mmCIF file of C-alpha atoms and ligand atoms in Angstrom:
data_model
loop_
_atom_site.group_PDB
_atom_site.id
_atom_site.type_symbol
_atom_site.label_atom_id
_atom_site.label_comp_id
_atom_site.label_asym_id
_atom_site.label_seq_id
_atom_site.Cartn_x
_atom_site.Cartn_y
_atom_site.Cartn_z
ATOM 1 C CA MET L 94 49.299 -67.841 -18.901
ATOM 2 C CA THR L 95 46.805 -71.034 -18.810
ATOM 3 C CA GLU L 96 43.312 -70.177 -20.131
ATOM 4 C CA PHE L 97 40.663 -70.554 -17.883
ATOM 5 C CA ASN L 98 38.633 -73.833 -18.184
ATOM 6 C CA LEU L 99 35.210 -72.553 -17.802
ATOM 7 C CA LYS L 100 33.912 -76.043 -18.266
ATOM 8 C CA THR L 101 35.707 -77.501 -15.139
ATOM 9 C CA LYS L 102 35.895 -73.963 -13.653
ATOM 10 C CA THR L 103 39.524 -74.324 -12.666
ATOM 11 C CA VAL L 104 42.561 -72.802 -13.866
ATOM 12 C CA LEU L 105 45.774 -74.543 -13.988
ATOM 13 C CA LEU L 106 48.259 -72.929 -11.882
ATOM 14 C CA ASN L 107 52.176 -72.337 -12.964
ATOM 15 C CA CYS L 108 53.148 -75.327 -10.284
ATOM 16 C CA GLY L 109 50.896 -78.077 -12.068
ATOM 17 C CA ILE L 110 48.015 -77.992 -9.835
ATOM 18 C CA GLU L 111 44.474 -76.699 -10.626
ATOM 19 C CA MET L 112 42.557 -73.878 -8.666
ATOM 20 C CA PRO L 113 38.977 -73.310 -8.781
ATOM 21 C CA LEU L 114 37.654 -70.110 -10.498
ATOM 22 C CA THR L 115 34.927 -68.801 -7.941
ATOM 23 C CA GLY L 116 35.953 -68.347 -4.178
ATOM 24 C CA LEU L 117 34.523 -67.331 -0.964
ATOM 25 C CA GLY L 118 36.451 -64.758 0.714
ATOM 26 C CA VAL L 119 35.991 -64.900 4.757
ATOM 27 C CA TYR L 120 37.663 -61.787 5.695
ATOM 28 C CA ALA L 121 34.614 -60.389 7.785
ATOM 29 C CA LEU L 122 33.247 -63.978 8.852
ATOM 30 C CA HIS L 123 33.784 -65.329 12.303
ATOM 31 C CA GLY L 124 32.722 -68.070 14.309
ATOM 32 C CA ASP L 125 29.498 -70.393 13.556
ATOM 33 C CA THR L 126 28.764 -67.694 10.659
ATOM 34 C CA CYS L 127 31.946 -68.406 8.985
ATOM 35 C CA ILE L 128 31.558 -72.152 9.353
ATOM 36 C CA ALA L 129 27.855 -72.158 8.047
ATOM 37 C CA SER L 130 28.993 -69.844 5.139
ATOM 38 C CA VAL L 131 32.071 -72.206 4.120
ATOM 39 C CA LYS L 132 29.739 -75.158 4.001
ATOM 40 C CA GLU L 133 26.983 -73.304 2.020
ATOM 41 C CA HIS L 134 29.714 -72.278 -0.619
ATOM 42 C CA ILE L 135 30.976 -75.657 -0.720
ATOM 43 C CA ARG L 136 27.471 -77.182 -0.610
ATOM 44 C CA ASN L 137 26.575 -75.252 -3.599
ATOM 45 C CA GLY L 138 29.581 -76.221 -5.948
ATOM 46 C CA GLY L 139 32.032 -73.864 -4.795
ATOM 47 C CA ARG L 140 35.333 -75.230 -3.820
ATOM 48 C CA LEU L 141 37.660 -72.055 -2.944
ATOM 49 C CA ILE L 142 38.092 -70.724 0.300
ATOM 50 C CA ASP L 143 40.287 -67.486 1.202
ATOM 51 C CA THR L 144 41.402 -66.729 4.598
ATOM 52 C CA ALA L 145 44.255 -65.066 6.458
ATOM 53 C CA HIS L 146 46.118 -65.188 9.821
ATOM 54 C CA MET L 147 44.992 -61.429 9.974
ATOM 55 C CA TYR L 148 41.397 -62.090 9.423
ATOM 56 C CA GLY L 149 41.533 -64.211 12.914
ATOM 57 C CA ASN L 150 39.398 -66.938 11.723
ATOM 58 C CA GLU L 151 41.628 -69.545 9.944
ATOM 59 C CA GLU L 152 39.959 -72.354 12.586
ATOM 60 C CA TYR L 153 36.432 -71.500 11.629
ATOM 61 C CA ALA L 154 37.428 -71.467 7.805
ATOM 62 C CA GLY L 155 39.193 -74.886 8.506
ATOM 63 C CA GLU L 156 36.185 -76.175 10.452
ATOM 64 C CA GLY L 157 33.939 -75.175 7.904
ATOM 65 C CA VAL L 158 35.800 -77.311 5.432
ATOM 66 C CA ARG L 159 36.326 -80.362 7.548
ATOM 67 C CA GLN L 160 32.634 -80.345 8.125
ATOM 68 C CA ALA L 161 31.896 -80.069 4.736
ATOM 69 C CA ILE L 162 33.922 -82.967 3.563
ATOM 70 C CA ARG L 163 32.326 -85.130 6.383
ATOM 71 C CA GLU L 164 28.626 -84.250 5.322
ATOM 72 C CA SER L 165 29.105 -84.310 1.570
ATOM 73 C CA GLY L 166 31.928 -86.647 1.263
ATOM 74 C CA ILE L 167 33.560 -84.227 -1.297
ATOM 75 C CA PRO L 168 37.215 -85.210 -1.395
ATOM 76 C CA ARG L 169 39.375 -82.873 0.456
ATOM 77 C CA ASP L 170 41.595 -82.850 -2.761
ATOM 78 C CA ASP L 171 38.720 -81.083 -4.726
ATOM 79 C CA ILE L 172 38.894 -78.063 -2.166
ATOM 80 C CA PHE L 173 41.111 -75.342 -2.341
ATOM 81 C CA VAL L 174 42.258 -73.377 0.802
ATOM 82 C CA ILE L 175 44.531 -70.207 0.843
ATOM 83 C CA THR L 176 45.694 -68.600 3.820
ATOM 84 C CA LYS L 177 48.509 -65.892 4.239
ATOM 85 C CA LEU L 178 51.040 -64.738 6.698
ATOM 86 C CA TYR L 179 51.097 -61.229 7.760
ATOM 87 C CA PRO L 180 53.768 -58.999 8.068
ATOM 88 C CA ASN L 181 54.248 -58.972 11.915
ATOM 89 C CA GLN L 182 54.844 -62.756 11.464
ATOM 90 C CA TYR L 183 57.735 -62.304 9.076
ATOM 91 C CA GLY L 184 60.099 -62.489 12.124
ATOM 92 C CA ASN L 185 59.783 -65.987 12.434
ATOM 93 C CA PRO L 186 58.552 -67.593 9.402
ATOM 94 C CA ARG L 187 58.266 -71.271 10.591
ATOM 95 C CA LYS L 188 56.306 -70.481 13.390
ATOM 96 C CA ALA L 189 53.940 -68.747 11.537
ATOM 97 C CA ILE L 190 53.621 -71.594 9.228
ATOM 98 C CA GLU L 191 53.299 -73.829 11.736
ATOM 99 C CA LEU L 192 50.688 -71.817 13.289
ATOM 100 C CA ALA L 193 48.368 -71.445 10.221
ATOM 101 C CA PHE L 194 48.422 -75.241 10.070
ATOM 102 C CA GLU L 195 47.341 -75.505 13.667
ATOM 103 C CA ARG L 196 44.786 -73.243 13.143
ATOM 104 C CA LEU L 197 43.242 -74.433 9.907
ATOM 105 C CA GLY L 198 43.596 -78.165 11.104
ATOM 106 C CA LEU L 199 44.325 -79.370 7.765
ATOM 107 C CA GLU L 200 47.021 -81.724 6.654
ATOM 108 C CA TYR L 201 48.209 -79.548 3.870
ATOM 109 C CA ILE L 202 47.407 -75.919 2.633
ATOM 110 C CA ASP L 203 46.506 -75.611 -0.850
ATOM 111 C CA MET L 204 48.135 -72.238 -1.178
ATOM 112 C CA LEU L 205 50.022 -70.142 1.198
ATOM 113 C CA MET L 206 50.530 -66.325 0.640
ATOM 114 C CA LEU L 207 52.509 -63.293 1.787
ATOM 115 C CA HIS L 208 49.887 -60.937 2.903
ATOM 116 C CA HIS L 209 51.775 -57.669 1.897
ATOM 117 C CA PRO L 210 55.333 -56.815 0.968
ATOM 118 C CA GLY L 211 57.428 -56.484 4.242
ATOM 119 C CA HIS L 212 60.623 -56.773 6.050
ATOM 120 C CA ASN L 213 62.250 -60.105 5.426
ATOM 121 C CA ASP L 214 59.240 -60.869 2.829
ATOM 122 C CA ALA L 215 61.847 -63.046 0.222
ATOM 123 C CA LYS L 216 63.048 -64.842 3.423
ATOM 124 C CA VAL L 217 59.848 -65.784 4.541
ATOM 125 C CA TYR L 218 59.011 -67.144 1.273
ATOM 126 C CA ARG L 219 62.102 -68.812 1.062
ATOM 127 C CA GLU L 220 60.937 -70.970 4.193
ATOM 128 C CA MET L 221 57.378 -71.255 2.592
ATOM 129 C CA GLU L 222 59.462 -73.015 -0.604
ATOM 130 C CA LYS L 223 60.629 -75.828 1.943
ATOM 131 C CA TYR L 224 57.349 -76.482 2.943
ATOM 132 C CA MET L 225 56.103 -77.056 -0.603
ATOM 133 C CA GLU L 226 59.096 -79.263 -1.154
ATOM 134 C CA LYS L 227 57.642 -81.242 1.428
ATOM 135 C CA GLY L 228 54.336 -81.303 -0.009
ATOM 136 C CA MET L 229 52.737 -79.411 2.814
ATOM 137 C CA ILE L 230 52.064 -76.784 0.804
ATOM 138 C CA ARG L 231 50.977 -76.943 -2.670
ATOM 139 C CA SER L 232 51.470 -73.436 -3.985
ATOM 140 C CA LEU L 233 52.604 -70.008 -3.234
ATOM 141 C CA GLY L 234 50.994 -66.610 -3.832
ATOM 142 C CA LEU L 235 51.781 -62.816 -3.188
ATOM 143 C CA SER L 236 48.960 -60.775 -2.040
ATOM 144 C CA ASN L 237 49.159 -56.599 -2.531
ATOM 145 C CA TRP L 238 52.255 -57.079 -4.795
ATOM 146 C CA TYR L 239 52.313 -54.629 -7.805
ATOM 147 C CA ILE L 240 54.621 -54.245 -10.788
ATOM 148 C CA ARG L 241 57.618 -52.515 -8.989
ATOM 149 C CA GLU L 242 56.978 -54.866 -5.976
ATOM 150 C CA LEU L 243 57.209 -57.846 -8.274
ATOM 151 C CA LYS L 244 60.362 -56.893 -10.341
ATOM 152 C CA SER L 245 62.428 -56.542 -7.132
ATOM 153 C CA PHE L 246 60.779 -59.855 -5.323
ATOM 154 C CA LEU L 247 60.904 -62.317 -8.448
ATOM 155 C CA PRO L 248 64.616 -62.727 -8.786
ATOM 156 C CA GLN L 249 64.979 -63.239 -4.850
ATOM 157 C CA VAL L 250 63.349 -66.509 -4.837
ATOM 158 C CA ARG L 251 63.362 -69.838 -6.744
ATOM 159 C CA ILE L 252 59.857 -71.026 -7.149
ATOM 160 C CA LYS L 253 57.885 -68.788 -8.963
ATOM 161 C CA PRO L 254 54.409 -67.597 -7.026
ATOM 162 C CA SER L 255 51.517 -68.823 -8.716
ATOM 163 C CA LEU L 256 49.154 -66.388 -7.873
ATOM 164 C CA VAL L 257 49.058 -62.475 -7.199
ATOM 165 C CA GLN L 258 45.715 -61.136 -4.984
ATOM 166 C CA ASN L 259 45.074 -57.629 -5.364
ATOM 167 C CA GLU L 260 42.339 -55.121 -5.130
ATOM 168 C CA ILE L 261 40.316 -55.402 -8.337
ATOM 169 C CA HIS L 262 36.668 -53.963 -9.288
ATOM 170 C CA PRO L 263 34.996 -51.720 -11.815
ATOM 171 C CA TYR L 264 36.382 -48.604 -10.403
ATOM 172 C CA TYR L 265 39.672 -49.911 -9.952
ATOM 173 C CA GLN L 266 40.555 -52.143 -12.673
ATOM 174 C CA GLU L 267 44.268 -52.544 -12.806
ATOM 175 C CA ASN L 268 44.525 -52.356 -16.474
ATOM 176 C CA ASP L 269 48.318 -52.159 -16.239
ATOM 177 C CA VAL L 270 49.283 -54.558 -13.382
ATOM 178 C CA VAL L 271 47.028 -57.338 -14.437
ATOM 179 C CA PRO L 272 48.657 -58.100 -18.009
ATOM 180 C CA PHE L 273 52.098 -57.683 -16.371
ATOM 181 C CA ILE L 274 51.563 -60.286 -13.969
ATOM 182 C CA GLN L 275 49.605 -62.727 -16.540
ATOM 183 C CA ALA L 276 52.542 -62.131 -18.626
ATOM 184 C CA GLN L 277 54.793 -63.801 -16.181
ATOM 185 C CA ASP L 278 52.786 -66.861 -16.088
ATOM 186 C CA ILE L 279 51.136 -66.000 -12.579
ATOM 187 C CA ALA L 280 47.443 -66.097 -12.269
ATOM 188 C CA VAL L 281 45.580 -62.937 -10.686
ATOM 189 C CA GLN L 282 42.991 -63.365 -7.952
ATOM 190 C CA CYS L 283 40.970 -59.993 -6.961
ATOM 191 C CA TRP L 284 39.801 -58.707 -3.605
ATOM 192 C CA TYR L 285 36.854 -56.339 -3.239
ATOM 193 C CA PRO L 286 35.454 -57.979 -6.225
ATOM 194 C CA LEU L 287 32.274 -55.975 -5.643
ATOM 195 C CA GLY L 288 33.831 -52.761 -4.213
ATOM 196 C CA GLY L 289 34.206 -53.988 -0.703
ATOM 197 C CA ARG L 290 32.304 -53.463 2.423
ATOM 198 C CA GLY L 291 30.974 -49.923 2.327
ATOM 199 C CA TYR L 292 31.124 -49.417 -1.249
ATOM 200 C CA THR L 293 29.130 -52.290 -2.424
ATOM 201 C CA LYS L 294 25.880 -50.581 -2.428
ATOM 202 C CA LYS L 295 27.090 -47.782 -4.840
ATOM 203 C CA MET L 296 28.745 -50.504 -6.756
ATOM 204 C CA ILE L 297 25.712 -52.421 -7.447
ATOM 205 C CA SER L 298 23.520 -49.266 -8.200
ATOM 206 C CA ASP L 299 25.877 -48.430 -11.188
ATOM 207 C CA PRO L 300 23.615 -47.673 -14.124
ATOM 208 C CA VAL L 301 25.805 -49.242 -16.729
ATOM 209 C CA LEU L 302 26.212 -52.276 -14.739
ATOM 210 C CA LYS L 303 22.756 -52.358 -14.162
ATOM 211 C CA GLU L 304 21.648 -52.112 -17.764
ATOM 212 C CA ILE L 305 24.043 -55.011 -18.768
ATOM 213 C CA ALA L 306 22.617 -57.262 -15.646
ATOM 214 C CA ALA L 307 19.022 -56.667 -16.901
ATOM 215 C CA ALA L 308 19.984 -57.649 -20.429
ATOM 216 C CA HIS L 309 21.225 -60.994 -19.386
ATOM 217 C CA GLY L 310 18.741 -61.567 -16.569
ATOM 218 C CA LYS L 311 21.530 -61.802 -13.972
ATOM 219 C CA THR L 312 22.447 -59.165 -11.207
ATOM 220 C CA VAL L 313 25.157 -56.839 -10.877
ATOM 221 C CA SER L 314 27.360 -58.678 -8.560
ATOM 222 C CA GLN L 315 27.070 -61.584 -11.117
ATOM 223 C CA VAL L 316 27.696 -59.324 -14.021
ATOM 224 C CA ILE L 317 30.871 -58.208 -12.284
ATOM 225 C CA LEU L 318 31.923 -61.627 -11.177
ATOM 226 C CA ARG L 319 31.543 -62.550 -14.844
ATOM 227 C CA TRP L 320 33.812 -59.820 -16.037
ATOM 228 C CA ASP L 321 36.522 -60.684 -13.474
ATOM 229 C CA LEU L 322 36.480 -64.487 -15.318
ATOM 230 C CA GLN L 323 36.428 -63.156 -18.660
ATOM 231 C CA ARG L 324 39.717 -61.045 -17.840
ATOM 232 C CA GLN L 325 41.136 -64.399 -16.341
ATOM 233 C CA ILE L 326 40.711 -62.814 -12.705
ATOM 234 C CA VAL L 327 39.597 -64.933 -9.984
ATOM 235 C CA PRO L 328 37.411 -63.532 -7.789
ATOM 236 C CA VAL L 329 36.814 -64.220 -4.199
ATOM 237 C CA PRO L 330 33.517 -62.247 -3.040
ATOM 238 C CA GLY L 331 32.680 -62.329 0.547
ATOM 239 C CA SER L 332 29.402 -63.036 1.920
ATOM 240 C CA SER L 333 27.386 -65.016 4.677
ATOM 241 C CA SER L 334 24.185 -64.561 2.993
ATOM 242 C CA PRO L 335 23.097 -68.099 1.564
ATOM 243 C CA VAL L 336 21.193 -66.405 -1.096
ATOM 244 C CA HIS L 337 24.309 -64.398 -2.025
ATOM 245 C CA ILE L 338 26.692 -67.154 -1.564
ATOM 246 C CA ARG L 339 24.774 -68.954 -4.295
ATOM 247 C CA GLU L 340 24.103 -66.065 -6.616
ATOM 248 C CA ASN L 341 27.947 -65.380 -6.396
ATOM 249 C CA LEU L 342 28.631 -69.164 -8.074
ATOM 250 C CA ASP L 343 25.915 -68.795 -10.734
ATOM 251 C CA ILE L 344 27.914 -66.900 -13.322
ATOM 252 C CA TYR L 345 28.749 -70.104 -16.015
ATOM 253 C CA ASP L 346 25.350 -69.642 -17.921
ATOM 254 C CA PHE L 347 26.039 -66.319 -19.672
ATOM 255 C CA GLU L 348 28.839 -64.266 -21.199
ATOM 256 C CA LEU L 349 29.528 -60.894 -21.889
ATOM 257 C CA SER L 350 29.998 -59.333 -25.566
ATOM 258 C CA GLU L 351 33.302 -57.379 -26.243
ATOM 259 C CA GLU L 352 31.165 -54.611 -26.481
ATOM 260 C CA GLU L 353 29.786 -55.034 -22.749
ATOM 261 C CA MET L 354 33.195 -55.828 -21.541
ATOM 262 C CA ASN L 355 34.237 -52.603 -23.008
ATOM 263 C CA ARG L 356 31.750 -50.508 -21.280
ATOM 264 C CA ILE L 357 32.655 -51.738 -18.062
ATOM 265 C CA ARG L 358 36.398 -51.055 -18.755
ATOM 266 C CA SER L 359 35.263 -47.335 -19.361
ATOM 267 C CA LEU L 360 33.934 -47.499 -15.567
ATOM 268 C CA ASP L 361 37.479 -47.433 -14.310
ATOM 269 C CA ARG L 362 38.541 -44.273 -12.426
ATOM 270 C CA ASN L 363 41.372 -45.445 -10.082
ATOM 271 C CA GLU L 364 39.350 -45.337 -7.439
ATOM 272 C CA LYS L 365 40.819 -47.376 -4.740
ATOM 273 C CA HIS L 366 39.042 -48.549 -1.764
ATOM 274 C CA ASP L 367 41.787 -49.308 0.692
ATOM 275 C CA TRP L 368 45.352 -48.274 1.066
ATOM 276 C CA TYR L 369 47.481 -51.214 0.221
HETATM 277 P P1 NAD C 653 33.611 -57.597 -1.603
HETATM 278 O O1 NAD C 653 33.886 -56.884 -2.467
HETATM 279 O O2 NAD C 653 33.463 -59.327 -1.805
HETATM 280 O O3 NAD C 653 32.187 -57.528 -1.074
HETATM 281 C C1 NAD C 653 31.460 -57.758 0.138
HETATM 282 C C2 NAD C 653 30.065 -56.882 0.486
HETATM 283 O O4 NAD C 653 29.360 -57.319 -0.563
HETATM 284 C C3 NAD C 653 29.591 -57.759 1.752
HETATM 285 O O5 NAD C 653 28.884 -56.414 2.263
HETATM 286 C C4 NAD C 653 28.600 -58.727 1.090
HETATM 287 O O6 NAD C 653 27.330 -58.714 2.187
HETATM 288 C C5 NAD C 653 28.346 -58.049 -0.167
HETATM 289 N N1 NAD C 653 27.578 -58.930 -1.370
HETATM 290 C C6 NAD C 653 28.343 -60.254 -1.290
HETATM 291 N N2 NAD C 653 27.699 -60.872 -2.518
HETATM 292 C C7 NAD C 653 26.745 -60.231 -2.905
HETATM 293 C C8 NAD C 653 25.750 -60.165 -3.748
HETATM 294 N N3 NAD C 653 25.626 -61.169 -4.467
HETATM 295 N N4 NAD C 653 24.793 -59.329 -3.970
HETATM 296 C C9 NAD C 653 24.659 -58.181 -3.051
HETATM 297 N N5 NAD C 653 25.652 -57.880 -2.277
HETATM 298 C C10 NAD C 653 26.634 -58.867 -2.236
HETATM 299 O O7 NAD C 653 34.320 -57.253 -0.320
HETATM 300 P P2 NAD C 653 35.191 -58.369 0.875
HETATM 301 O O8 NAD C 653 34.213 -59.391 1.464
HETATM 302 O O9 NAD C 653 35.714 -57.267 1.917
HETATM 303 O O10 NAD C 653 36.585 -58.878 0.096
HETATM 304 C C11 NAD C 653 36.439 -59.922 -0.566
HETATM 305 C C12 NAD C 653 37.522 -61.131 0.012
HETATM 306 O O11 NAD C 653 38.793 -60.760 -0.356
HETATM 307 C C13 NAD C 653 37.399 -61.020 1.544
HETATM 308 O O12 NAD C 653 36.773 -61.820 2.298
HETATM 309 C C14 NAD C 653 39.065 -61.573 1.490
HETATM 310 O O13 NAD C 653 39.030 -63.160 1.461
HETATM 311 C C15 NAD C 653 39.792 -60.788 0.618
HETATM 312 N N6 NAD C 653 40.442 -59.792 0.771
HETATM 313 C C16 NAD C 653 41.739 -59.904 0.706
HETATM 314 C C17 NAD C 653 42.518 -58.676 1.087
HETATM 315 C C18 NAD C 653 44.101 -58.651 0.776
HETATM 316 O O14 NAD C 653 44.751 -57.985 1.327
HETATM 317 N N7 NAD C 653 44.669 -59.776 0.120
HETATM 318 C C19 NAD C 653 41.677 -57.452 1.406
HETATM 319 C C20 NAD C 653 40.552 -57.634 1.491
HETATM 320 C C21 NAD C 653 39.771 -58.543 1.294
#
């Protein structure tokens, strides 16, 4: 897999386009809060937005991107917008894709993902391939796909997905799945990087993570996100707090040693925080 470029803060995907390395996940953000958070992320150098049909906020994510472009002059091409189709849409893929365009209000989508494996998933993906060939979608991805699912899915499609997005955090590290995905020249992105809502407090008071954070003069969240980058995993933490949004982007001025990476590795306890 292509190495992360920590200078440009991007990774070259297998389809030939660059994706930014630190994102904002807007799962729990709606209305003006979502718009303001997207703008705060972009204003502070963030360029990657992760939304989905299921979050019910594509229109706000799209509006945030449009406003940020208008107000800052940042070109649309510098911003990378991900959205996802939900399994209850797999019966009519064209309608689902058209709805994503309508809700986002963008001329092209940087990455369209299948949110979960489900009935008809490969058929839906083949429709997504057509939009990619038309240039309307720039890359394709999968979410919540593991080794078994990938082994059965990949032979059914023509364009290899560029990314898989799965639950990954210090207590659930996927140390078997991540190298498997990366060995296919597919990038890995993580959801619930800070453990997910309801678990974040516990995660950021972990004594090992606190000790490592103190040694670098950084916060535990920054240590976790940096650990992701050093494992070649793109994190998309969620937040509506301007302080946290800025903090989560400020992870390029320190490096975890091999010993620190190994200490974090030893925290893995196969503790999944969601069912899928
Ligand atoms: P997360 O692990 O990013 O944690 C979010 C929580 O951490 C929030 O309560 C937030 O206030 C807090 N937080 C954020 N930054 C912080 C900081 N610097 N210091 C202290 N607290 C901080 O969980 P999430 O937001 O639920 O998930 C992240 C994103 O992943 C979602 O927004 C979504 O885009 C994506 N996601 C995808 C799937 C999927 O199935 N593909 C599932 C869940 C989430």
